[in-house]
XYZ file of C-alpha atoms in Angstrom:
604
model
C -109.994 51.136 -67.983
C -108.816 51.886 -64.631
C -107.528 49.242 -62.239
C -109.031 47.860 -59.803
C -107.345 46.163 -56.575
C -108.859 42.700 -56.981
C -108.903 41.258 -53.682
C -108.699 44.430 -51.115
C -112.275 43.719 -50.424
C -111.442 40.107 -48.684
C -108.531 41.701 -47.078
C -110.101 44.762 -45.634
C -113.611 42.621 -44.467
C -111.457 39.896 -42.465
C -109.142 43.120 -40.898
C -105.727 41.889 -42.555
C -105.979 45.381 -44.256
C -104.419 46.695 -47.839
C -102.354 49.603 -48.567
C -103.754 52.341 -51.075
C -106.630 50.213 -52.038
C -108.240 51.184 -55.318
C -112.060 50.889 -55.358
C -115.321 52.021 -57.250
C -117.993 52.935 -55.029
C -120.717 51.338 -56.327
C -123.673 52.798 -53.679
C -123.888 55.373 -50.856
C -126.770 56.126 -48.550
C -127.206 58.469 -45.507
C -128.026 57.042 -42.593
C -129.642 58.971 -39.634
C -127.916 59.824 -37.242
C -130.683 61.219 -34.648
C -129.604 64.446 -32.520
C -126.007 63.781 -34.152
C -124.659 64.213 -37.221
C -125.280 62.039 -39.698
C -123.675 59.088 -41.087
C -122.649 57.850 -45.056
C -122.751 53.622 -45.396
C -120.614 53.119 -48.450
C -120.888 50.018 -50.437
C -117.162 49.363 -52.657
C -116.194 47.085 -55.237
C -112.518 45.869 -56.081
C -114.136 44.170 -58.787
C -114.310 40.828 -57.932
C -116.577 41.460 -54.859
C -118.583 44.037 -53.195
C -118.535 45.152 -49.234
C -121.331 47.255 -47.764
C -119.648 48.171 -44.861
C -117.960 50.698 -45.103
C -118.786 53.741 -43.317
C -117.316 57.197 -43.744
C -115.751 59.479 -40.893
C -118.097 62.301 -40.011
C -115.340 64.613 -40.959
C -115.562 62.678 -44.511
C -119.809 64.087 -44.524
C -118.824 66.752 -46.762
C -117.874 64.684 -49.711
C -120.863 62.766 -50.123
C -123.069 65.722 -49.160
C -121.393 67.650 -52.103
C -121.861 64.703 -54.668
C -117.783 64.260 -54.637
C -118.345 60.858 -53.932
C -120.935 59.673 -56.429
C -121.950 55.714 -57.879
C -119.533 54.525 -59.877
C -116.731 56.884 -59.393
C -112.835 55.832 -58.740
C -111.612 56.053 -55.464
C -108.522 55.635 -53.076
C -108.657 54.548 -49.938
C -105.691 56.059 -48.537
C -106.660 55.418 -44.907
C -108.875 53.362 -42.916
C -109.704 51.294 -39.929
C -111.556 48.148 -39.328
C -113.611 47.859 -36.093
C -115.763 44.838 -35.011
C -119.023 45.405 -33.339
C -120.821 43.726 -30.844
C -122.869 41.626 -32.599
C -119.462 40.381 -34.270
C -119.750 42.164 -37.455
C -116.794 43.865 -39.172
C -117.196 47.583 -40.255
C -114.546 49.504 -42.106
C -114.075 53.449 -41.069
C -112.896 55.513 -44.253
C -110.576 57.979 -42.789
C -109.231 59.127 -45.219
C -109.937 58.928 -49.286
C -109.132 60.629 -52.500
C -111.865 60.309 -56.140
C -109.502 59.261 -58.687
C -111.955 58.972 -61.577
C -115.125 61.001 -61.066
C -118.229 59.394 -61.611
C -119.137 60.786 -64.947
C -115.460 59.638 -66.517
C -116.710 55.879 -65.652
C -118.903 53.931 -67.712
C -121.074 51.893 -65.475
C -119.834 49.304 -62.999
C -116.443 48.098 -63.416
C -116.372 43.874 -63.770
C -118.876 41.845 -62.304
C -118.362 41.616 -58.722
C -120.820 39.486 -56.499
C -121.222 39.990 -52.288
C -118.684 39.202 -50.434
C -119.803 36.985 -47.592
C -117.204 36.085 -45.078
C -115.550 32.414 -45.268
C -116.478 32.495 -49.047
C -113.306 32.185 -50.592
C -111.261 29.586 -48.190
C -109.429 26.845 -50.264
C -110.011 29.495 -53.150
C -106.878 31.434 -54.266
C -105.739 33.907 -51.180
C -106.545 37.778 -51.658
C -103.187 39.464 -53.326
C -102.305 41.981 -50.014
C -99.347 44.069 -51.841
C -97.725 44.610 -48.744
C -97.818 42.612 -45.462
C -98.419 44.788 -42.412
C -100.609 44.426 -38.571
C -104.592 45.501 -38.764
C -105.020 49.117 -38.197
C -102.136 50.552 -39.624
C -102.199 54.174 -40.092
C -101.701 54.730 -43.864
C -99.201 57.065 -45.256
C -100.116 60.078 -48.305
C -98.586 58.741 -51.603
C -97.125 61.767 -54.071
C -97.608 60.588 -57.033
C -101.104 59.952 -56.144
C -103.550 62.835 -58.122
C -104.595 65.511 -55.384
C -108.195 65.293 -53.818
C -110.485 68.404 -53.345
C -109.289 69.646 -50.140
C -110.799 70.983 -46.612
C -109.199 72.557 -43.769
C -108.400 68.830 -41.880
C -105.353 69.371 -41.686
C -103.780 68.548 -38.024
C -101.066 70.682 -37.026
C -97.905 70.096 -35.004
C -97.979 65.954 -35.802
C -95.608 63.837 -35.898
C -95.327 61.417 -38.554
C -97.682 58.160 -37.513
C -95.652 54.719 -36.528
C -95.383 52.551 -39.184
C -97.773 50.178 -37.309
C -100.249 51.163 -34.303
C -98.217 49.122 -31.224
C -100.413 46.352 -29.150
C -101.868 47.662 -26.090
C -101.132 45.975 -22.428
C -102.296 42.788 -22.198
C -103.091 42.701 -26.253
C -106.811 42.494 -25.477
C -107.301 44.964 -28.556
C -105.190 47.195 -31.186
C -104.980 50.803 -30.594
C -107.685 52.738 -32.711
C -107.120 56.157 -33.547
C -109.486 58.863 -31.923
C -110.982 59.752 -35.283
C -112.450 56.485 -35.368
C -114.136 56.279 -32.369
C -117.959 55.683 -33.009
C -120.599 54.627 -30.532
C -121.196 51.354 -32.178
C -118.199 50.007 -31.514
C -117.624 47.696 -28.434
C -113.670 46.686 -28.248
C -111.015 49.330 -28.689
C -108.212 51.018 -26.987
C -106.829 54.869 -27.616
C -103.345 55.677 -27.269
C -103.370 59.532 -27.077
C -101.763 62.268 -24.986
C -103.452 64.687 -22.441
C -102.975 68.491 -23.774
C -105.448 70.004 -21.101
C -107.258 68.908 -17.579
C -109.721 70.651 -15.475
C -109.608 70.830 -11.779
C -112.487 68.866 -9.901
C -115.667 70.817 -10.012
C -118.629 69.869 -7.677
C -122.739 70.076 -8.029
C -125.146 70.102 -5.321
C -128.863 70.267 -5.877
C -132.090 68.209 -5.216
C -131.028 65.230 -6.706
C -127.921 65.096 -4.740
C -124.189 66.024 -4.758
C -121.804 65.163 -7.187
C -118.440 66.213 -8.838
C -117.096 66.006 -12.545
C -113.308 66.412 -13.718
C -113.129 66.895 -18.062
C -109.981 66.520 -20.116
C -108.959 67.200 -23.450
C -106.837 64.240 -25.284
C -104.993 63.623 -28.874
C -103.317 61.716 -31.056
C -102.074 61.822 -34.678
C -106.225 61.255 -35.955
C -107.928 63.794 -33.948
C -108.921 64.902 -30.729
C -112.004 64.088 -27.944
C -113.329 65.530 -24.307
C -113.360 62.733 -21.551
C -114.900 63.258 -18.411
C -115.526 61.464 -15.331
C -117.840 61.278 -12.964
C -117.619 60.552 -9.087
C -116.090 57.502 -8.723
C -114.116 58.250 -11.623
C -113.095 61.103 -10.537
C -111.305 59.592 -6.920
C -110.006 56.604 -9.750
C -108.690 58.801 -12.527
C -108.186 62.618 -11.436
C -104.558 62.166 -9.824
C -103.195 59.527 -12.132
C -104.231 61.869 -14.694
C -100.818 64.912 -15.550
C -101.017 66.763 -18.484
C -98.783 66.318 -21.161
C -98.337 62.417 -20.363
C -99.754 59.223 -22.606
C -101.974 56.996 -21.763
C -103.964 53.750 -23.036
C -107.396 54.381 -22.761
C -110.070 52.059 -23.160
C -113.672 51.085 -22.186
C -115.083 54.214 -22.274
C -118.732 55.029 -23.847
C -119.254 57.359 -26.607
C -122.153 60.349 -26.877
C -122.955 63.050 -29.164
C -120.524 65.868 -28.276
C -122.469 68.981 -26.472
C -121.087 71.957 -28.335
C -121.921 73.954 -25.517
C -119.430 72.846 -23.555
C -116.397 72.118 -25.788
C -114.458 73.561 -28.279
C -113.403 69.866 -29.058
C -113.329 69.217 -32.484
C -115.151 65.877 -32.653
C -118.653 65.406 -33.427
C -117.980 62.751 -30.022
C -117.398 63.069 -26.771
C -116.218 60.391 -24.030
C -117.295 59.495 -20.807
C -115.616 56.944 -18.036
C -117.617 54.401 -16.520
C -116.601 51.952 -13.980
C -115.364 49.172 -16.494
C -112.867 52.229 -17.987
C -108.934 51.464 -18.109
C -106.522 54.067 -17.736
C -102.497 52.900 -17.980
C -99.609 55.036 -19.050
C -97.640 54.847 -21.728
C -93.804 54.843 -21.868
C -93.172 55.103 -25.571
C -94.928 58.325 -26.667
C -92.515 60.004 -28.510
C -94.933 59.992 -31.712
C -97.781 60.840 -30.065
C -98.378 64.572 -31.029
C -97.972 67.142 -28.414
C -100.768 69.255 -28.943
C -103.388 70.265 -32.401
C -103.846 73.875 -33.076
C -105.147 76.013 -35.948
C -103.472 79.420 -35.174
C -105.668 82.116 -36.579
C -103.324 85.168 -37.055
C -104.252 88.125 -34.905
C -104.621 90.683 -37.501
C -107.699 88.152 -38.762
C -109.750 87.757 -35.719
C -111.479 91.357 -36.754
C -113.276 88.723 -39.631
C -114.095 86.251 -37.157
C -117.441 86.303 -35.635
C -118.048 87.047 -31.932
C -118.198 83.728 -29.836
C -115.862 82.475 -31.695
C -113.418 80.039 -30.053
C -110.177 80.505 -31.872
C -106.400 79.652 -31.601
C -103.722 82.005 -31.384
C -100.048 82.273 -30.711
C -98.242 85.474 -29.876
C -95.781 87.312 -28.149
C -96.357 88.557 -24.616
C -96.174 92.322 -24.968
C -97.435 93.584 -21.593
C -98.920 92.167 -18.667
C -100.741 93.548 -15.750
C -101.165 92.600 -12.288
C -103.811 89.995 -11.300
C -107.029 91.491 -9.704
C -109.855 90.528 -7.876
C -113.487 90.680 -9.226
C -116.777 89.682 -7.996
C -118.921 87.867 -10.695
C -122.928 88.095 -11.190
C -123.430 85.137 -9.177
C -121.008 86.866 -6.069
C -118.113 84.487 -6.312
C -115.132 85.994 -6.477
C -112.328 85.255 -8.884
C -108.699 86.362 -9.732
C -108.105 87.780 -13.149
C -105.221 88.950 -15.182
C -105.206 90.569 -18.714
C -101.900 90.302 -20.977
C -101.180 91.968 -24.390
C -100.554 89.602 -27.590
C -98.700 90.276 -30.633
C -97.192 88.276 -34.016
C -96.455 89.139 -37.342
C -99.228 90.547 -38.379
C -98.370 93.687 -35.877
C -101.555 93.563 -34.299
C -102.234 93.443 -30.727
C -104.745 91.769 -28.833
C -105.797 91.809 -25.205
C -106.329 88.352 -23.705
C -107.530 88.075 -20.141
C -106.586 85.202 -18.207
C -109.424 83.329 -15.118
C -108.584 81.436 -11.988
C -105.198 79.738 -11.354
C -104.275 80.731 -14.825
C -104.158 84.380 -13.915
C -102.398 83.939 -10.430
C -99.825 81.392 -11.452
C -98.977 83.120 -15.147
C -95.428 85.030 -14.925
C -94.788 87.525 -18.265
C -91.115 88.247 -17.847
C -89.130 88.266 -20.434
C -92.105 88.794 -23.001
C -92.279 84.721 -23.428
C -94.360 83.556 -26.599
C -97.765 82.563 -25.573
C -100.530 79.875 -27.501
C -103.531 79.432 -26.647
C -105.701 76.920 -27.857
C -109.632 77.421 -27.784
C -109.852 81.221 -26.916
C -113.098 82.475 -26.878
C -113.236 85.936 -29.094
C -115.377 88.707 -27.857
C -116.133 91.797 -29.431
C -115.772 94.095 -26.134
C -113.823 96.432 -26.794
C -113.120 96.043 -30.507
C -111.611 92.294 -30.353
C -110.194 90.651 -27.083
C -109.869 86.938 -25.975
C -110.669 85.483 -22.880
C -109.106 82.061 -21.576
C -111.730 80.018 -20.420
C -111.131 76.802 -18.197
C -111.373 74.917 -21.361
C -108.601 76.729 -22.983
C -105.344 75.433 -22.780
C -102.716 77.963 -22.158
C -98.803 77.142 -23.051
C -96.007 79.101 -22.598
C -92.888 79.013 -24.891
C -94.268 75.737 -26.620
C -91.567 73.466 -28.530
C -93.209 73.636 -31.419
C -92.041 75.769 -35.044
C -94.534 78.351 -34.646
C -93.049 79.459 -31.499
C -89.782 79.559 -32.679
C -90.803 81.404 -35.553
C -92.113 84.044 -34.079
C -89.282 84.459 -31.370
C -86.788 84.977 -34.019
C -89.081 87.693 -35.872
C -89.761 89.491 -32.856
C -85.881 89.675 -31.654
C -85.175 90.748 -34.799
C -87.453 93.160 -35.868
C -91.556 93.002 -33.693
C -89.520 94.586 -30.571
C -89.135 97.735 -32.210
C -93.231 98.186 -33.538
C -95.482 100.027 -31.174
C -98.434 97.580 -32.638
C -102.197 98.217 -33.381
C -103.928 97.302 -30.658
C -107.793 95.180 -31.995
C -109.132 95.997 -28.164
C -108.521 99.629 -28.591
C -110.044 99.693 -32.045
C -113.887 100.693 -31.033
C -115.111 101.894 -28.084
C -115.309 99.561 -25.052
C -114.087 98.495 -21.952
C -110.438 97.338 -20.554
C -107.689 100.085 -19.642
C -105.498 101.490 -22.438
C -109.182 101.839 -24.561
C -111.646 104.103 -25.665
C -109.594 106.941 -23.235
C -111.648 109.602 -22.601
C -111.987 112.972 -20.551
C -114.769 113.623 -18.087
C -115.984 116.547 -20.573
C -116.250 114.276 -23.708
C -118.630 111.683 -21.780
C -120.745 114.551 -21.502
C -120.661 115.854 -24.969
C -120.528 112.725 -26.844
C -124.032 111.677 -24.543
C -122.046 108.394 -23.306
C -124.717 105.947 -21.974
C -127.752 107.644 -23.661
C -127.827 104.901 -25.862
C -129.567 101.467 -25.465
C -126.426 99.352 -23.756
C -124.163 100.980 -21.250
C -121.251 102.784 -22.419
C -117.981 102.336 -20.888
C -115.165 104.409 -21.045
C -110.939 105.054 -19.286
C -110.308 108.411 -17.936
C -107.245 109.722 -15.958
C -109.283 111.623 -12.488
C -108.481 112.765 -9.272
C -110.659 112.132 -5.853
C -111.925 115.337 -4.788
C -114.824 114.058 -2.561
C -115.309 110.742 -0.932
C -119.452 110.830 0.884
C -118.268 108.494 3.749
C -121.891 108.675 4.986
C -123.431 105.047 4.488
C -120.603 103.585 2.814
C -120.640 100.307 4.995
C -123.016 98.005 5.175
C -123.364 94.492 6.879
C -123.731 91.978 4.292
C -124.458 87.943 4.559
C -121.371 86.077 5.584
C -122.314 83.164 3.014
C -119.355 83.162 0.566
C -121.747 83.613 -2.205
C -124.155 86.192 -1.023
C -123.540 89.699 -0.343
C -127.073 90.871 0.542
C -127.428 93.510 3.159
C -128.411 91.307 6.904
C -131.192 92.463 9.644
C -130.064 92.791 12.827
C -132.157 90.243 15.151
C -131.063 92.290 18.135
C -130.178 88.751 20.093
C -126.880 88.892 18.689
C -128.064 86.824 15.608
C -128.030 88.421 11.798
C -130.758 87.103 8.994
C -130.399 86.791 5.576
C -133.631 87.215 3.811
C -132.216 86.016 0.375
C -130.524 82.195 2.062
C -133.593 82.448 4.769
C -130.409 81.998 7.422
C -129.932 83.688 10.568
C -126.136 83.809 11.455
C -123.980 84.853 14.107
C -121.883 87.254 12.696
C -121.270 89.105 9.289
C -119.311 90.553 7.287
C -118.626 94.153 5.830
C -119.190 95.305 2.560
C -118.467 98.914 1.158
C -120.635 100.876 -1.565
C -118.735 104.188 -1.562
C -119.700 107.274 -3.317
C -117.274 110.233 -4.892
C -116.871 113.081 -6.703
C -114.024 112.647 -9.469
C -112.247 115.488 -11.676
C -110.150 115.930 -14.339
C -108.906 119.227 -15.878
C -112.251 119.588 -18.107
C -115.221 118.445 -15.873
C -116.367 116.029 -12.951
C -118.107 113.192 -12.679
C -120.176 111.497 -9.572
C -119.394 107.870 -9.573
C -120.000 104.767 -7.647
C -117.557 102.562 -6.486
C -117.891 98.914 -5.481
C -116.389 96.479 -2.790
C -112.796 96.306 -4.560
C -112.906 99.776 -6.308
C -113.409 101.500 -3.043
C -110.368 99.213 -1.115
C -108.183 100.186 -3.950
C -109.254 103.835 -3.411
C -109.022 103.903 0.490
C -106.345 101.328 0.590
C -107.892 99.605 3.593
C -110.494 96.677 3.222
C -113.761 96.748 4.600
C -113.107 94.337 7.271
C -110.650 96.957 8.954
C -112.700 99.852 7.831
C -115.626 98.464 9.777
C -113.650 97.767 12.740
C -112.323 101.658 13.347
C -115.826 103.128 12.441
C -117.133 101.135 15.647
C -114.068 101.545 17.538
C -112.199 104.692 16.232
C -113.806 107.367 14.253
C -111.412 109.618 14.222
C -108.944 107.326 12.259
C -111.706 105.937 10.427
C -111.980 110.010 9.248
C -108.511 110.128 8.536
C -108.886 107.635 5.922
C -110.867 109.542 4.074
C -109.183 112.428 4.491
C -105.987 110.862 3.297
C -107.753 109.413 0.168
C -108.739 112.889 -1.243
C -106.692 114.264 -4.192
C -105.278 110.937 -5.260
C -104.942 109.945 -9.014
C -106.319 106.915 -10.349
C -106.726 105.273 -13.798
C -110.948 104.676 -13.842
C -112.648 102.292 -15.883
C -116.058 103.512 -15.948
C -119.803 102.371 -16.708
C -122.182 104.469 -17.563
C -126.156 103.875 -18.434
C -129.343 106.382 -18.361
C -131.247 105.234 -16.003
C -135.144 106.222 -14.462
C -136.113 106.341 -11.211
C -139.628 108.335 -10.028
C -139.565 109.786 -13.104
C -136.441 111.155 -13.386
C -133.549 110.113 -15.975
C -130.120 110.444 -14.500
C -126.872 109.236 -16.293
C -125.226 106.496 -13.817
C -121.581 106.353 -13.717
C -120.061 102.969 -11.439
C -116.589 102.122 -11.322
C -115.554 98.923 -12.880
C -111.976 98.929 -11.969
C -109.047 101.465 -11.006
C -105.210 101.332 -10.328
C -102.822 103.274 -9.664
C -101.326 105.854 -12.905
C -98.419 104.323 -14.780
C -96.862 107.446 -15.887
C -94.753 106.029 -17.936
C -97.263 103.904 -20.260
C -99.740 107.429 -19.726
C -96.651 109.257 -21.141
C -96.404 107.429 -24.284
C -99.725 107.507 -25.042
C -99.804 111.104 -24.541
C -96.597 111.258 -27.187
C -98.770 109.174 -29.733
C -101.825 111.332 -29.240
C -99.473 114.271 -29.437
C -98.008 112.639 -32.407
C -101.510 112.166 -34.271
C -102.555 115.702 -33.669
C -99.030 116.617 -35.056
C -99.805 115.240 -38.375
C -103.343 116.158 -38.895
């Protein structure tokens, strides 16, 4: 008959804790858990007594929802914490817990243990605690201990816990891990490190203004979102520096919104105006960061959407550009090439300050944790401003990879995953002006979008300006009042001045065919190299340069990145080609892929 640990049930109830308690679990029962995931109430027996609450981790669900943990059956509780509730109860989070004896190998209930009420057993014999140690400790994986059925849990780049969680300032509470955190719970302090925090974001709208910072913490459990709101925000933002430790307590707890994290807690955190904040000196076993690297040869099998992280080596980068987005703001942008072992490369585009403050020299090793995978283009990654981007992170995977790639990965050319299918960045789905004809590009049901190598043969500077809305957000054409004031019909605004905006349209050519194509605000400044502002100062003031421009733009080379869609308009069906994006030719990246293309003919 297996043993049971007569007397971890007093010890655990009344938070002096036990080490590798042995149990049966006698009854579970789910408990629901609303619009959140739901919850397991175990009840245990050491044989002497039962407890019926304990409560198992949501990342624990599985096991009961798969019938691992049954009535009756053996377990060990390798790890767990203790947390008093409001009401003054004591409820005991399994964290952590292996099935010893499955419940068909047991016959019935081992013993005859009776409810364990608290005060029941003073001036009775103490409970035997095998090992003397503070409430809360973090409990270590024994060896020798039979393996449990295992899930992907695992936390990576941890350190190995403290052998006791420390007091926090003031030793109003213990420090609770994060992957304990519940929002039934009324006293407990975090001690976790900051791995990612978002600049201050503002809201305006009929209910009033606002602003909102987020951040991403962890610690050797786990990991949560915390945000704060207005006050909180003037309280917390600036005391706030990534990669620092903090004690954090008093915050309140809510079902996580998955459509705003990548988080993986089933929780989410938000301060409030009783919230404590205080650094922490000794952090030097508080993990850095936790990341599941998915290799980049295996994000073909992942689905689209998916928010993945990867670690690579920095094979290329290009220069940042500007781009107007579909609500007209306009942001900087900067797409690099990724590669590791696998010899796959991936193209990951970088948003914001990201893009404008990331320097690639030197082909530095690059993670990124929560990547969002997109299927443009075959597979590419974009950096959101919930990603967290590091560069030449201490950790082993980085060094790792370094020493492959100095050895050996500087030498392989690499598969590229964006340049797989057809789609949509430079360096992909290349294409002359003749094939977008043949092969019917943009016939289909979605827009096509292709790379070609062209030259300017015809710019139509007729109507290529336009005066637009000065509003940073709004480039709709204005109306000229003729009293010196401009109207918006789109922000119902009249305004003294405006701005200019250019819509250019030219002929393009390559040695096979040409194309007419439309070019945007920043396609067409790259094209003329002017902007519009100056542009729409000579063509009031100077026409002659303002020709010359034009003139001096013809027979130029670019690299396009084209869209193109069958459209209908009075009847007719015409394809639509716009510019997305152009730069100048890099002859020497052209000339290589020329060589491979050369190369692949060759052996055909």
């Amino acid at each position: 008959m297996t043993n049971l640990s007569v007397g971890a049930i007093e010890a655990l109830a009344n938070g002096s804790g036990w080490n590798d308690a042995v149990l049966q679990l006698v009854n579970i029962r789910k408990i629901d858990g609303g619009s959140g995931p739901s919850r397991f109430r175990v009840m245990m027996s050491d044989g002497r007594h039962t407890l019926s609450s304990f409560m198992l981790s949501t990342q624990l669900n599985y096991m009961a929802e798969e019938n691992i943990l049954a009535p009756n059956c053996v377990c060990l509780l390798k790890r767990q914490v203790t947390n008093m509730l409001k009401d003054g109860r004591r409820v005991v989070i399994i964290l952590e817990i292996d099935v010893l004896t499955p419940a068909d190998g047991v016959n019935g209930k081992i013993g005859d243990p009776t409810p364990y009420a608290d005060g029941q057993n003073k001036g009775q014999h103490p409970a035997q605690v095998p090992e003397s140690r503070p409430p809360l400790q973090q409990q270590q994986n024994r060896n020798e201990v039979s393996q449990p059925v295992k899930r992907n849990l695992k936390s990576d780049f941890t350190k190995k816990a403290p052998s006791a969680l420390p007091d926090t300032p003031g030793a109003s509470s213990k420090v609770v891990p994060i992957a304990s955190l519940n929002p039934y719970q009324s006293k407990w302090t975090i001690r976790a490190r900051v791995t990612n925090k978002s600049s201050i974001r503002t809201w305006s709208n009929a209910r009033g203004d606002g602003k909102l910072f987020s951040m991403e913490i962890v610690d050797e459990s786990g990991e949560i979102r915390v945000t704060g709101f207005n006050q909180e925000v003037d309280k917390f933002h600036s005391l706030i520096e990534v990669g620092k430790v903090y004690y954090i307590s008093k915050g309140s707890l809510k079902i996580a919104n998955k459509q705003y994290t990548s988080v993986k807690n089933d929780y989410e955190m938000t301060l409030n105006g009783e919230s404590s904040i205080i650094p922490c000196e000794d952090s030097c076993d508080v993990p850095m960061v936790q990341c599941d690297f998915v290799s980049i040869g295996d994000l073909e099998n992942r689905d689209k959407d998916s928010i993945v992280d990867v670690i690579g080596v920095c094979k290329s980068v290009e220069e940042v550009t500007r781009m107007t987005t579909k609500s007209n703001r306009e942001v900087s942008k900067r797409t690099l090439s990724l590669m590791d072992m696998s010899g796959k490369l991936v193209t990951v585009t970088l948003w914001g300050e990201e893009a404008e403050n990331f320097e690639g020299s030197g082909q530095p090793i690059v993670a990124i944790k929560a990547a969002k995978l997109s299927d443009f283009g075959g597979r590419s990654l974009s950096a959101s401003f919930s990603s967290t981007l590091m560069i030449n992170p201490d950790i082993p995977e980085a060094y790792k990879l370094r020493g492959w790639f100095d050895k050996e990965g500087h030498t392989m050319e690499g598969q590229s995953l964006t340049e797989a299918r057809s789609g949509g960045r430079f360096n992909e789905n290349w294409k002359s002006l003749a094939d977008v004809k043949s092969e019917q590009l943009g016939h289909g049901d979605k827009a096509d979008y292709y790379t070609c190598i062209a030259t300017i043969v015809f710019l139509r500077k007729e109507n290529c300006l336009y005066q637009a809305c000065p509003s940073q957000d709004c480039n709709k054409k204005v109306v000229d009042q003729q009293n010196g004031m401009f109207r918006c019909e789109k922000c119902d605004k009249e305004f003294p001045n405006f701005k200019y905006r250019l819509i250019l349209s030219a002929n393009i050519a390559d040695y096979a065919d040409n194309q007419w194509v439309t070019c945007f605000q920043e396609s067409a400044e790259a094209i003329l190299g002017q902007n519009a502002a100056y542009l729409g100062q000579l063509k009031d003031s100077n026409e002659s340069a303002f020709d010359e421009i034009f003139q001096q733009a013809n027979f130029n080379t670019f690299i396009f990145r084209n869209r193109v869609k069958l459209e209908t308009y009075n009847d007719e069906s015409r394809i639509k080609a716009t510019v997305m994006e152009v730069k100048p030719v890099d002859h020497r990246e052209y000339s290589k892929r020329l060589i491979v293309n050369i190369r692949k003919m060759g052996a055909k």
